[in-house]
Amino acid sequence: MQTDLRGRDMITTQEWAKDEIETVLDVAFELKRERATGQAHPLLRDKVLAMLFFFSSTRTRASFEAGMAQLGGHAAFIESETTQIAHGDTPKEIGDILGRYFDGMAIRQCDWEVGNQYIRDVARASRVPVLNMQCEVYHPFQALADLMTIMEKKGEPRGKTIAVSWACAASYQKPLSVPQSLILLLTRFGMNVRLVHPPEYRLMGEVLDRAQENARAHGGTLEILDDMDSGFQDADIVYPKSWGSWLTTENVDESAAIGRKYDDWICDERRMALAREDAVYMHCLPADRGIEVTDAVIDGPQSVAYDEAENRMHVQKAVMALTMR
Ligand code: CP
């Protein structure tokens, strides 16, 4: 167990050692237990987190804000469009100046080929920890919550098979960050990861290479498939969600046309029946109901999507308590 993580940024789980991630999970389980039994845990009394959003959110905003209050501190919601960031404040200015007001800074910036660099530039200038609330490359807190949920529902993750599958969507060209963070983290915990997608929806080469290295180092596997049914076959966990065809085209109309070719990539009861009988369905939310997943599946007995959403708060509280104290 690592006992001193003060001052650390969380931009991707890949930059944290495995025993540091295990510490986060230990603390998250403890904080979840304490909340369930009504034990207060004001570990960050009088501390303030800045939450800077360039992109909308339901769960991330609400869970960071509630989490800071439960830790005895406060979270300030800041939107890029309603600040002078829209008129030219640079990442260096944001990092240096907000770092003097706040005890931690959390940022969501998902613009393609902009977001991750923006967060890193702020972190370089900041004297306080910077937490990635999602960029175009990584969504570390989602992956940590997902791993916590897998441990709760399935026990030891080692040897379990998960299908991280693309699914059709109508809403918008979503970032690659959820599947990329999942394959990076779960391969470090010895899981058999099936990444399933049509050819136009490939993930970043350097992320795939790193996930393969993780699998080799930790006794897991990473297999890439292009058929949703094969991906689901006998899986312990299915995680079908949409992401954008960013590496094929950044054009919204072209990407929508590509997506329409695969409108049968939906998670329905027939596909769930291909997985193990006790398989669980996961989704980070929001989901496109009727397109990405049927109501019967997401509202059905195998779905753990709401527990997964709850666990966002517990892992975030753990990381904040460890880095901002
Ligand atoms: N899963 C997730 O990040 O949800 P929000 O976009 O609502 O924050």
Coordinates of N, CA and C in Angstrom, one line a residue, residues 61-258:
R61 N -19.7 16.1 -12.7 CA -19.9 17.3 -11.9 C -20.5 17.0 -10.6
A62 N -21.6 16.2 -10.6 CA -22.4 16.0 -9.4 C -21.6 15.1 -8.4
S63 N -20.8 14.2 -8.9 CA -20.1 13.3 -8.0 C -18.9 13.9 -7.4
F64 N -18.2 14.8 -8.2 CA -17.0 15.5 -7.6 C -17.6 16.5 -6.5
E65 N -18.7 17.2 -6.9 CA -19.2 18.2 -6.0 C -19.7 17.6 -4.7
A66 N -20.5 16.5 -4.8 CA -21.0 15.8 -3.6 C -19.8 15.2 -2.8
G67 N -18.8 14.7 -3.5 CA -17.7 14.0 -2.9 C -16.9 15.0 -2.1
M68 N -16.6 16.2 -2.6 CA -15.9 17.2 -1.8 C -16.6 17.7 -0.6
A69 N -18.0 17.8 -0.7 CA -18.8 18.2 0.5 C -18.7 17.1 1.5
Q70 N -18.8 15.9 1.1 CA -18.7 14.8 2.1 C -17.3 14.7 2.8
L71 N -16.3 15.2 2.1 CA -14.9 15.2 2.7 C -14.7 16.4 3.5
G72 N -15.7 17.2 3.6 CA -15.6 18.4 4.5 C -15.1 19.7 3.8
G73 N -15.0 19.6 2.5 CA -14.5 20.7 1.7 C -15.6 21.3 0.8
H74 N -15.2 21.9 -0.3 CA -16.1 22.5 -1.2 C -15.6 22.4 -2.6
A75 N -16.5 22.4 -3.6 CA -16.1 22.3 -5.0 C -16.7 23.5 -5.7
A76 N -15.9 24.2 -6.5 CA -16.4 25.4 -7.3 C -16.5 25.0 -8.7
F77 N -17.7 25.2 -9.3 CA -18.0 24.9 -10.7 C -17.6 26.1 -11.6
I78 N -16.7 25.9 -12.5 CA -16.3 26.9 -13.4 C -16.5 26.4 -14.9
E79 N -17.1 27.2 -15.7 CA -17.3 26.8 -17.1 C -16.4 27.7 -18.0
S80 N -15.8 27.1 -19.0 CA -14.9 27.9 -19.8 C -15.6 29.0 -20.5
E81 N -16.9 28.8 -20.9 CA -17.6 29.8 -21.7 C -18.0 31.0 -20.9
T82 N -18.1 30.9 -19.6 CA -18.6 32.0 -18.8 C -17.4 32.6 -18.0
T83 N -16.2 32.3 -18.4 CA -15.0 33.0 -17.8 C -14.2 33.6 -18.9
Q84 N -13.1 34.2 -18.5 CA -12.2 34.9 -19.4 C -11.3 33.8 -20.2
I85 N -11.5 32.6 -19.9 CA -10.8 31.5 -20.7 C -11.3 31.7 -22.1
A86 N -12.6 32.0 -22.3 CA -13.1 32.2 -23.6 C -12.5 33.4 -24.3
H87 N -11.9 34.3 -23.5 CA -11.3 35.5 -24.1 C -9.8 35.5 -24.0
G88 N -9.2 34.3 -23.7 CA -7.7 34.3 -23.8 C -6.9 33.9 -22.6
D89 N -7.5 33.6 -21.5 CA -6.7 33.1 -20.4 C -6.0 31.8 -20.8
T90 N -4.6 31.8 -20.7 CA -3.9 30.6 -21.2 C -3.9 29.5 -20.1
P91 N -3.5 28.3 -20.6 CA -3.4 27.2 -19.6 C -2.4 27.5 -18.5
K92 N -1.3 28.2 -18.8 CA -0.3 28.5 -17.8 C -0.9 29.4 -16.8
E93 N -1.7 30.4 -17.2 CA -2.3 31.3 -16.3 C -3.3 30.6 -15.4
I94 N -4.1 29.8 -16.0 CA -5.1 29.0 -15.3 C -4.4 28.1 -14.2
G95 N -3.4 27.4 -14.6 CA -2.6 26.6 -13.7 C -2.0 27.4 -12.6
D96 N -1.3 28.4 -12.9 CA -0.6 29.2 -11.9 C -1.5 29.9 -11.0
I97 N -2.5 30.6 -11.6 CA -3.4 31.5 -10.7 C -4.4 30.7 -10.0
L98 N -5.1 29.8 -10.6 CA -6.1 29.0 -9.9 C -5.4 28.1 -8.9
G99 N -4.2 27.7 -9.2 CA -3.4 26.9 -8.2 C -3.1 27.6 -6.9
R100 N -3.2 29.0 -7.0 CA -3.0 29.8 -5.7 C -4.3 29.9 -4.9
Y101 N -5.4 29.7 -5.6 CA -6.7 29.9 -4.9 C -7.2 28.5 -4.3
F102 N -6.9 27.5 -5.1 CA -7.6 26.2 -4.8 C -6.6 25.2 -4.3
D103 N -7.1 24.1 -3.8 CA -6.2 23.0 -3.3 C -6.1 21.8 -4.3
G104 N -6.9 21.9 -5.3 CA -6.9 20.9 -6.4 C -7.7 21.5 -7.5
M105 N -7.3 21.0 -8.7 CA -8.1 21.4 -9.9 C -8.5 20.2 -10.8
A106 N -9.7 20.2 -11.1 CA -10.2 19.1 -11.9 C -10.7 19.7 -13.2
I107 N -10.4 19.0 -14.3 CA -10.7 19.6 -15.6 C -11.3 18.6 -16.6
R108 N -12.3 19.0 -17.3 CA -12.9 18.2 -18.4 C -12.7 19.0 -19.7
Q109 N -11.8 18.6 -20.6 CA -11.6 19.2 -21.9 C -11.4 18.1 -22.9
C110 N -12.4 17.9 -23.7 CA -12.4 16.7 -24.6 C -12.2 17.0 -26.1
D111 N -11.8 18.2 -26.4 CA -11.6 18.6 -27.8 C -10.4 17.7 -28.4
W112 N -10.7 17.2 -29.6 CA -9.8 16.3 -30.2 C -8.4 17.0 -30.4
E113 N -7.4 16.3 -30.0 CA -6.0 16.8 -30.1 C -5.7 18.1 -29.3
V114 N -6.6 18.4 -28.4 CA -6.4 19.6 -27.6 C -6.5 19.3 -26.1
G115 N -7.5 18.5 -25.7 CA -7.9 18.3 -24.3 C -6.7 17.8 -23.4
N116 N -6.1 16.7 -23.8 CA -5.1 16.1 -23.0 C -3.9 17.1 -22.8
Q117 N -3.5 17.8 -23.9 CA -2.4 18.7 -23.8 C -2.8 19.9 -22.9
Y118 N -4.0 20.3 -23.0 CA -4.5 21.4 -22.2 C -4.3 21.1 -20.7
I119 N -4.8 19.9 -20.4 CA -4.7 19.5 -18.9 C -3.3 19.4 -18.5
R120 N -2.4 18.8 -19.4 CA -1.0 18.7 -19.0 C -0.3 20.1 -18.9
D121 N -0.7 21.0 -19.7 CA -0.1 22.4 -19.6 C -0.6 23.1 -18.3
V122 N -1.8 22.9 -17.9 CA -2.3 23.4 -16.7 C -1.5 22.8 -15.5
A123 N -1.4 21.5 -15.6 CA -0.7 20.7 -14.5 C 0.7 21.2 -14.3
R124 N 1.4 21.5 -15.4 CA 2.8 21.9 -15.4 C 2.9 23.2 -14.6
A125 N 1.9 24.1 -14.8 CA 2.0 25.4 -14.2 C 1.4 25.5 -12.8
S126 N 0.7 24.4 -12.3 CA 0.0 24.4 -11.1 C 0.8 23.8 -9.9
R127 N 0.6 24.4 -8.7 CA 1.2 24.0 -7.5 C 0.4 22.9 -6.8
V128 N -0.8 22.7 -7.3 CA -1.7 21.8 -6.6 C -2.1 20.6 -7.6
P129 N -2.6 19.5 -7.1 CA -2.9 18.4 -8.0 C -3.9 18.7 -9.1
V130 N -3.7 18.2 -10.2 CA -4.7 18.3 -11.3 C -5.3 17.0 -11.7
L131 N -6.6 16.9 -11.7 CA -7.3 15.7 -11.9 C -8.1 15.8 -13.3
N132 N -7.9 14.7 -14.0 CA -8.5 14.7 -15.4 C -10.0 14.2 -15.3
M133 N -10.9 15.0 -15.5 CA -12.4 14.6 -15.4 C -12.8 14.1 -16.8
Q134 N -12.0 14.0 -17.7 CA -12.1 13.4 -19.0 C -11.5 14.3 -20.1
C135 N -10.6 13.7 -20.9 CA -10.1 14.4 -22.1 C -10.4 13.5 -23.3
E136 N -9.8 13.8 -24.4 CA -10.2 13.0 -25.6 C -9.4 11.7 -25.6
V137 N -8.5 11.5 -24.7 CA -7.6 10.3 -24.7 C -8.0 9.4 -23.5
Y138 N -8.2 10.0 -22.3 CA -8.4 9.3 -21.1 C -9.6 9.7 -20.3
H139 N -10.2 8.8 -19.6 CA -11.2 9.1 -18.6 C -10.9 8.2 -17.3
P140 N -9.8 8.6 -16.6 CA -9.3 7.7 -15.6 C -10.3 7.4 -14.4
F141 N -11.1 8.4 -14.0 CA -12.0 8.1 -12.9 C -13.1 7.2 -13.3
Q142 N -13.5 7.2 -14.6 CA -14.5 6.2 -15.1 C -13.9 4.8 -15.0
A143 N -12.7 4.7 -15.5 CA -12.1 3.3 -15.5 C -11.9 2.8 -14.0
L144 N -11.5 3.7 -13.1 CA -11.3 3.3 -11.7 C -12.6 2.8 -11.1
A145 N -13.7 3.6 -11.4 CA -15.0 3.2 -10.9 C -15.5 1.9 -11.5
D146 N -15.1 1.7 -12.8 CA -15.5 0.5 -13.5 C -14.8 -0.7 -12.8
L147 N -13.5 -0.5 -12.6 CA -12.7 -1.6 -11.9 C -13.3 -1.9 -10.5
M148 N -13.6 -0.9 -9.8 CA -14.2 -1.1 -8.5 C -15.6 -1.9 -8.6
T149 N -16.3 -1.6 -9.6 CA -17.6 -2.2 -9.8 C -17.4 -3.7 -10.2
I150 N -16.4 -3.9 -11.0 CA -16.1 -5.3 -11.4 C -15.7 -6.1 -10.2
M151 N -14.9 -5.5 -9.3 CA -14.5 -6.2 -8.1 C -15.6 -6.5 -7.2
E152 N -16.6 -5.6 -7.1 CA -17.8 -5.8 -6.3 C -18.7 -6.9 -6.8
K153 N -18.8 -6.9 -8.2 CA -19.8 -7.8 -8.8 C -19.2 -9.2 -9.1
K154 N -17.9 -9.2 -9.4 CA -17.3 -10.4 -9.9 C -16.1 -10.9 -9.1
G155 N -15.8 -10.2 -8.0 CA -14.7 -10.6 -7.2 C -13.4 -10.3 -7.9
E156 N -12.4 -11.2 -7.7 CA -11.0 -11.0 -8.3 C -11.1 -10.8 -9.8
P157 N -10.6 -9.7 -10.3 CA -10.7 -9.5 -11.8 C -9.9 -10.4 -12.7
R158 N -8.8 -10.9 -12.1 CA -7.8 -11.7 -12.8 C -8.6 -12.9 -13.5
G159 N -8.4 -13.1 -14.8 CA -8.9 -14.3 -15.4 C -10.4 -14.0 -16.0
K160 N -11.0 -12.9 -15.6 CA -12.4 -12.7 -16.0 C -12.3 -12.1 -17.4
T161 N -13.3 -12.4 -18.2 CA -13.4 -11.9 -19.6 C -14.3 -10.7 -19.7
I162 N -13.9 -9.6 -20.3 CA -14.7 -8.5 -20.5 C -14.7 -8.1 -22.0
A163 N -15.9 -7.9 -22.5 CA -16.0 -7.4 -23.9 C -16.3 -5.9 -23.9
V164 N -15.2 -5.1 -24.2 CA -15.3 -3.7 -24.4 C -15.7 -3.4 -25.8
S165 N -17.0 -3.2 -26.1 CA -17.4 -3.2 -27.5 C -18.0 -1.8 -27.9
W166 N -17.7 -1.5 -29.1 CA -18.3 -0.3 -29.7 C -19.8 -0.6 -29.9
A167 N -20.7 0.4 -29.7 CA -22.1 0.2 -30.0 C -22.6 1.5 -30.8
C168 N -23.7 1.3 -31.5 CA -24.1 2.4 -32.3 C -24.7 3.6 -31.4
A169 N -24.6 4.8 -31.9 CA -25.2 5.9 -31.2 C -25.7 7.0 -32.1
A170 N -26.6 7.8 -31.6 CA -27.1 8.9 -32.5 C -26.7 10.3 -32.0
S171 N -26.3 10.4 -30.7 CA -26.2 11.7 -30.1 C -25.0 12.5 -30.7
Y172 N -23.8 12.1 -30.5 CA -22.6 12.9 -31.0 C -21.4 12.0 -31.1
Q173 N -20.4 12.5 -31.7 CA -19.1 11.8 -31.9 C -18.4 11.8 -30.5
K174 N -18.5 10.7 -29.8 CA -18.0 10.7 -28.4 C -16.5 10.4 -28.4
P175 N -15.8 10.9 -27.3 CA -14.4 10.7 -27.2 C -14.0 9.2 -27.2
L176 N -12.7 8.9 -27.4 CA -12.2 7.5 -27.3 C -11.8 7.2 -25.8
S177 N -12.0 8.2 -25.0 CA -11.3 8.1 -23.6 C -11.8 6.9 -22.8
V178 N -13.1 6.5 -22.9 CA -13.6 5.5 -22.0 C -13.0 4.1 -22.4
P179 N -13.1 3.7 -23.7 CA -12.5 2.4 -24.0 C -11.0 2.4 -23.8
Q180 N -10.4 3.5 -24.1 CA -8.9 3.5 -24.0 C -8.5 3.4 -22.5
S181 N -9.2 4.1 -21.6 CA -8.8 4.0 -20.2 C -9.1 2.6 -19.7
L182 N -10.2 2.0 -20.2 CA -10.6 0.7 -19.7 C -9.5 -0.4 -20.1
I183 N -9.1 -0.4 -21.4 CA -8.2 -1.4 -21.8 C -6.8 -1.2 -21.2
L184 N -6.5 0.0 -20.9 CA -5.2 0.2 -20.2 C -5.2 -0.3 -18.7
L185 N -6.3 0.0 -18.0 CA -6.4 -0.4 -16.6 C -6.7 -1.9 -16.4
L186 N -7.6 -2.4 -17.2 CA -8.1 -3.8 -16.9 C -7.0 -4.8 -17.3
T187 N -6.2 -4.5 -18.3 CA -5.1 -5.4 -18.6 C -4.0 -5.4 -17.5
R188 N -4.0 -4.4 -16.7 CA -3.0 -4.4 -15.5 C -3.5 -5.3 -14.4
F189 N -4.8 -5.7 -14.5 CA -5.3 -6.5 -13.4 C -5.6 -7.9 -13.9
G190 N -4.9 -8.3 -14.9 CA -4.9 -9.7 -15.4 C -6.2 -10.1 -16.1
M191 N -7.0 -9.2 -16.5 CA -8.3 -9.5 -17.2 C -8.0 -9.9 -18.7
N192 N -8.9 -10.7 -19.2 CA -8.9 -11.0 -20.6 C -9.9 -10.0 -21.3
V193 N -9.3 -9.1 -22.0 CA -10.0 -8.0 -22.5 C -10.2 -8.2 -24.0
R194 N -11.5 -8.2 -24.4 CA -11.8 -8.2 -25.8 C -12.2 -6.8 -26.3
L195 N -11.5 -6.2 -27.2 CA -11.9 -4.9 -27.7 C -12.6 -5.2 -29.0
V196 N -13.8 -4.8 -29.2 CA -14.6 -5.2 -30.3 C -15.2 -3.9 -31.0
H197 N -14.9 -3.8 -32.3 CA -15.3 -2.6 -33.0 C -15.3 -2.8 -34.5
P198 N -16.1 -2.1 -35.3 CA -16.0 -2.1 -36.7 C -14.6 -1.4 -37.1
P199 N -14.1 -1.6 -38.3 CA -12.8 -1.1 -38.6 C -12.6 0.4 -38.5
E200 N -13.6 1.1 -38.7 CA -13.5 2.6 -38.7 C -13.4 3.2 -37.3
Y201 N -13.6 2.3 -36.3 CA -13.6 2.8 -34.9 C -12.4 2.3 -34.1
R202 N -11.2 2.3 -34.7 CA -10.0 1.8 -34.0 C -9.6 2.9 -33.0
L203 N -8.9 2.4 -32.0 CA -8.3 3.2 -30.9 C -6.9 3.7 -31.3
M204 N -6.4 4.6 -30.5 CA -5.0 5.1 -30.8 C -4.0 4.0 -30.6
G205 N -3.0 4.0 -31.6 CA -2.0 2.9 -31.7 C -1.2 2.9 -30.4
E206 N -0.8 4.0 -29.9 CA 0.1 4.0 -28.7 C -0.6 3.4 -27.5
V207 N -1.9 3.7 -27.4 CA -2.7 3.1 -26.3 C -2.8 1.6 -26.4
L208 N -3.1 1.1 -27.7 CA -3.2 -0.3 -27.9 C -1.8 -1.0 -27.6
D209 N -0.7 -0.4 -28.0 CA 0.6 -1.0 -27.7 C 0.8 -1.1 -26.2
R210 N 0.4 0.0 -25.5 CA 0.6 0.0 -24.0 C -0.3 -1.0 -23.4
A211 N -1.5 -1.1 -23.9 CA -2.4 -2.1 -23.2 C -1.9 -3.5 -23.5
Q212 N -1.3 -3.8 -24.7 CA -0.7 -5.1 -24.9 C 0.5 -5.4 -24.0
E213 N 1.3 -4.3 -23.8 CA 2.4 -4.5 -22.8 C 1.9 -4.8 -21.4
N214 N 0.8 -4.0 -21.0 CA 0.2 -4.3 -19.7 C -0.2 -5.7 -19.6
A215 N -0.9 -6.2 -20.6 CA -1.4 -7.6 -20.6 C -0.3 -8.6 -20.4
R216 N 0.8 -8.4 -21.2 CA 2.0 -9.3 -21.1 C 2.6 -9.2 -19.7
A217 N 2.7 -8.0 -19.2 CA 3.3 -7.9 -17.9 C 2.5 -8.4 -16.7
H218 N 1.2 -8.4 -16.9 CA 0.3 -8.8 -15.7 C -0.5 -10.1 -16.0
G219 N -0.2 -10.8 -17.0 CA -0.8 -12.1 -17.2 C -2.2 -12.0 -17.8
G220 N -2.6 -10.9 -18.3 CA -3.9 -10.8 -19.0 C -3.8 -11.0 -20.5
T221 N -4.9 -10.7 -21.2 CA -4.8 -10.7 -22.7 C -5.6 -9.5 -23.2
L222 N -5.2 -9.1 -24.4 CA -5.9 -8.1 -25.2 C -6.1 -8.7 -26.6
E223 N -7.4 -8.9 -26.9 CA -7.7 -9.4 -28.2 C -8.6 -8.4 -29.0
I224 N -8.4 -8.2 -30.3 CA -9.2 -7.2 -31.0 C -10.1 -8.0 -32.0
L225 N -11.4 -7.7 -31.9 CA -12.4 -8.4 -32.7 C -13.2 -7.4 -33.5
D226 N -13.9 -7.9 -34.6 CA -14.7 -6.9 -35.3 C -16.2 -7.4 -35.4
D227 N -16.5 -8.3 -34.5 CA -17.9 -8.9 -34.5 C -18.5 -8.9 -33.1
M228 N -19.6 -8.1 -32.9 CA -20.1 -8.0 -31.5 C -20.5 -9.3 -30.9
D229 N -21.1 -10.2 -31.7 CA -21.6 -11.5 -31.2 C -20.4 -12.3 -30.7
S230 N -19.3 -12.3 -31.4 CA -18.1 -13.1 -31.0 C -17.6 -12.5 -29.7
G231 N -17.6 -11.1 -29.7 CA -17.1 -10.5 -28.5 C -17.9 -10.8 -27.2
F232 N -19.2 -11.0 -27.4 CA -20.0 -11.3 -26.2 C -20.0 -12.7 -25.8
Q233 N -19.6 -13.6 -26.7 CA -19.7 -15.1 -26.4 C -19.0 -15.4 -25.1
D234 N -19.7 -15.9 -24.1 CA -19.2 -16.4 -22.9 C -18.4 -15.4 -22.0
A235 N -18.7 -14.1 -22.3 CA -18.0 -13.1 -21.5 C -18.6 -13.0 -20.1
D236 N -17.8 -12.6 -19.1 CA -18.3 -12.4 -17.8 C -18.9 -11.0 -17.6
I237 N -18.4 -10.1 -18.4 CA -18.8 -8.7 -18.3 C -18.9 -8.1 -19.8
V238 N -20.0 -7.4 -20.1 CA -20.1 -6.8 -21.4 C -20.2 -5.3 -21.1
Y239 N -19.5 -4.5 -21.9 CA -19.4 -3.1 -21.8 C -19.5 -2.5 -23.2
P240 N -20.7 -2.5 -23.8 CA -20.9 -1.9 -25.1 C -21.3 -0.5 -25.1
K241 N -20.5 0.3 -25.7 CA -20.8 1.8 -25.7 C -20.2 2.4 -27.0
S242 N -20.8 3.5 -27.3 CA -20.4 4.2 -28.6 C -19.1 5.0 -28.3
W243 N -18.3 5.1 -29.4 CA -17.3 6.2 -29.4 C -17.1 6.6 -30.8
G244 N -16.4 7.7 -31.1 CA -16.4 8.3 -32.4 C -15.3 7.7 -33.3
S245 N -15.5 7.9 -34.6 CA -14.5 7.4 -35.6 C -13.4 8.4 -35.8
W246 N -12.9 8.9 -34.7 CA -11.9 10.0 -34.8 C -10.7 9.7 -35.6
L247 N -10.2 8.5 -35.7 CA -9.0 8.2 -36.4 C -9.3 7.9 -37.9
T248 N -10.6 7.9 -38.2 CA -11.0 7.7 -39.6 C -11.4 9.0 -40.2
T249 N -12.2 9.8 -39.5 CA -12.7 11.1 -39.9 C -13.1 12.0 -38.7
E250 N -12.8 13.2 -38.8 CA -13.2 14.2 -37.8 C -14.5 14.9 -38.2
N251 N -14.9 14.6 -39.5 CA -16.1 15.3 -40.0 C -17.3 14.7 -39.4
V252 N -18.2 15.5 -38.9 CA -19.4 15.0 -38.2 C -20.3 14.3 -39.1
D253 N -20.6 14.8 -40.3 CA -21.5 14.2 -41.3 C -21.0 12.8 -41.7
E254 N -19.7 12.8 -42.1 CA -19.0 11.6 -42.5 C -19.1 10.5 -41.4
S255 N -18.8 11.0 -40.2 CA -18.8 10.0 -39.1 C -20.2 9.5 -38.8
A256 N -21.3 10.3 -39.0 CA -22.6 9.9 -38.8 C -23.0 8.8 -39.9
A257 N -22.5 9.1 -41.1 CA -22.8 8.1 -42.2 C -22.1 6.8 -41.9
I258 N -20.9 6.8 -41.4 CA -20.2 5.6 -41.0 C -21.0 4.8 -39.9

